[in-house]
PDB file of C-alpha atoms in Angstrom:
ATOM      1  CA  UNK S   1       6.001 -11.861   5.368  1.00 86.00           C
ATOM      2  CA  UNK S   2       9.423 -10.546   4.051  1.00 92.00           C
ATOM      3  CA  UNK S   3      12.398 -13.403   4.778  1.00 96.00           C
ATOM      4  CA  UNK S   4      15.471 -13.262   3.128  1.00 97.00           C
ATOM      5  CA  UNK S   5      15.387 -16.927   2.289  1.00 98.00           C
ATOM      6  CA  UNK S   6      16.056 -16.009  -1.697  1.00 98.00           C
ATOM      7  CA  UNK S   7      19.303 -14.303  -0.404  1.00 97.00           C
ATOM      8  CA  UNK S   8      20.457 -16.800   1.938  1.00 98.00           C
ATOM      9  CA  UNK S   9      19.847 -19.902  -0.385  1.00 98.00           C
ATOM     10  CA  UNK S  10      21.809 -18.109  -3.185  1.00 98.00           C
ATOM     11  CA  UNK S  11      24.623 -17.134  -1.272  1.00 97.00           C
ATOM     12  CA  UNK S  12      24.853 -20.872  -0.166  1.00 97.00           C
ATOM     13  CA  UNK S  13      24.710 -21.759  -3.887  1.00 98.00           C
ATOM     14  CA  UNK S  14      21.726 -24.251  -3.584  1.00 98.00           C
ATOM     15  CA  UNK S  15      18.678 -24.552  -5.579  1.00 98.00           C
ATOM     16  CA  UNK S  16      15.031 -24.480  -4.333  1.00 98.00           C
ATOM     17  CA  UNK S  17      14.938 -28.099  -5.073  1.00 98.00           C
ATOM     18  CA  UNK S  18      18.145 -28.903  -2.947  1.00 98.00           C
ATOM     19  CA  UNK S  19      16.886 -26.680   0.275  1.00 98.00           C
ATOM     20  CA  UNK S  20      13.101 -27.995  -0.176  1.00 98.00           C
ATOM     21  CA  UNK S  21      14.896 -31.621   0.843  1.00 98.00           C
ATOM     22  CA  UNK S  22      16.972 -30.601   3.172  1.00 98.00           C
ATOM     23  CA  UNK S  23      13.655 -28.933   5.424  1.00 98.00           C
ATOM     24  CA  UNK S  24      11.258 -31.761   4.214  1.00 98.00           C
ATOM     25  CA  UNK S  25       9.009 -29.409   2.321  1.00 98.00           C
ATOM     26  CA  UNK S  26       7.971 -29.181  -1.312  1.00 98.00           C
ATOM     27  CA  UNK S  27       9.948 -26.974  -3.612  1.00 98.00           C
ATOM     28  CA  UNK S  28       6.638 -25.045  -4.106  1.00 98.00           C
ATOM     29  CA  UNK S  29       6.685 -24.147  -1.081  1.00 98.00           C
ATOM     30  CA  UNK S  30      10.506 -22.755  -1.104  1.00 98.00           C
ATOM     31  CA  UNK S  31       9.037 -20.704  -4.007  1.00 98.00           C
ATOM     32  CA  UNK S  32       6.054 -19.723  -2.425  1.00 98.00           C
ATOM     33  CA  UNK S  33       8.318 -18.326   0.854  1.00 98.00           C
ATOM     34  CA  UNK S  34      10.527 -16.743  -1.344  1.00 98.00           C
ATOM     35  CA  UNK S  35       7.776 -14.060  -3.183  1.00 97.00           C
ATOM     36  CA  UNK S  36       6.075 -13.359  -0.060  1.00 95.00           C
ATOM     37  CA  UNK S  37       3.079 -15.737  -0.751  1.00 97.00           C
ATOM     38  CA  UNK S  38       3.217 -18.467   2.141  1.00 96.00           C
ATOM     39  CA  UNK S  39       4.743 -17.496   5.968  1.00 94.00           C
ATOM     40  CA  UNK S  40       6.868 -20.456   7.024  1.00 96.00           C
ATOM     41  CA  UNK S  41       5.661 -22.197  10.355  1.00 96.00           C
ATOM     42  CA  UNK S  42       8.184 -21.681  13.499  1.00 96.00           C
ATOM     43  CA  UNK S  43       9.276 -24.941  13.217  1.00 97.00           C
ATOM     44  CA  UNK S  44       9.770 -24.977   9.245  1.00 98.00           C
ATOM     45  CA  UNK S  45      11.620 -21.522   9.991  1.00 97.00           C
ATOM     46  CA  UNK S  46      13.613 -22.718  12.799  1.00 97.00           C
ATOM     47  CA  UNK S  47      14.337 -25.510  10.441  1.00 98.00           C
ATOM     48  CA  UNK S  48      15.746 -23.534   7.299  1.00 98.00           C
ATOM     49  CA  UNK S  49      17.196 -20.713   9.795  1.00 98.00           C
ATOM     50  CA  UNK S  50      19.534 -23.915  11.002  1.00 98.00           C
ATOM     51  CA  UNK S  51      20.524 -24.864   7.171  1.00 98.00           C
ATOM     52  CA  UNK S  52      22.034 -21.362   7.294  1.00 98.00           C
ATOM     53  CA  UNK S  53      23.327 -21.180  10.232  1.00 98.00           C
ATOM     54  CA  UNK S  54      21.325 -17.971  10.897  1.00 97.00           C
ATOM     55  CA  UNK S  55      18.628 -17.205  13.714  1.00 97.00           C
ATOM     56  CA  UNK S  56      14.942 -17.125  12.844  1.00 96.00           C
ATOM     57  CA  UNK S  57      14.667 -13.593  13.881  1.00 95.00           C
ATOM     58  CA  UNK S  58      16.728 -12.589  11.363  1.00 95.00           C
ATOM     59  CA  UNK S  59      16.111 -15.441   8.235  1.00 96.00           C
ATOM     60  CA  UNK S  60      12.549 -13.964   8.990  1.00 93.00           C
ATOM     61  CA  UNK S  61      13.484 -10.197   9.438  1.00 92.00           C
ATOM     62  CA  UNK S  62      11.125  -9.844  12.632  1.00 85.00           C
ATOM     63  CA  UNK S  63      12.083  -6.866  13.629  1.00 88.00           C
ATOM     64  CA  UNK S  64      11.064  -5.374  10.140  1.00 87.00           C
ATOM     65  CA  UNK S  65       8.103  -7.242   9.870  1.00 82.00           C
ATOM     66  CA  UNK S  66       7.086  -6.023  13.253  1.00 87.00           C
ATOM     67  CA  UNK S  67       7.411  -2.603  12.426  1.00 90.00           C
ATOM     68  CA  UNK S  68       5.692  -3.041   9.414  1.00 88.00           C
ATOM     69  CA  UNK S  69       2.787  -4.489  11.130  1.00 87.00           C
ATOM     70  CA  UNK S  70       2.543  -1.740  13.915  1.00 89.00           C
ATOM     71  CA  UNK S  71       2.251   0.792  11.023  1.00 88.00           C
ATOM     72  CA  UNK S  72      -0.626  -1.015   9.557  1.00 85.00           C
ATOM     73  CA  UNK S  73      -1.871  -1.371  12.526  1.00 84.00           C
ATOM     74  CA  UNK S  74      -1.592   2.417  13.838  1.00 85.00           C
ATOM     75  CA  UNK S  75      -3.176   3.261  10.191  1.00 84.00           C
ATOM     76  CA  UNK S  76      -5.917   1.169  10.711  1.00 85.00           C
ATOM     77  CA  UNK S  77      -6.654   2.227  14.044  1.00 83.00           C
ATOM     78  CA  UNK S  78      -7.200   5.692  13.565  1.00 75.00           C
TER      79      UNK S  78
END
């Protein structure tokens, strides 16, 4: 799942390390969010949406993912 949790950390000038504290996770998993490998739990994103004062639905571009998935979806179905 595509988040923009790369950009947001960045812009807020902290490292993986640093956010991976502040949301009580490993830094492996900060990394793992970041290249699309691991889909953060609701509460984990509700969590890291709240360190940057951002919403879930858009730390976790939902309304891109969605589309994204109704494609696939639409593709497979036929």
């Amino acid at each position: 799942m595509k988040t923009k949790v790369r950009e947001m950390r960045t812009q807020a000038g902290l490292t993986q390390q640093q956010l991976a504290e502040m949301v009580r996770v490993s830094a492996r998993t900060i990394i793992s969010i970041e290249k699309e490998q691991y889909s953060p739990s609701l509460m984990l994103a509700y969590r890291l949406a709240r360190v940057f004062g951002s919403t879930v639905e858009d730390l976790c571009c939902l309304e891109e993912n969605r589309k994204k998935e109704d494609e696939n979806y639409e593709r497979l179905s036929k």
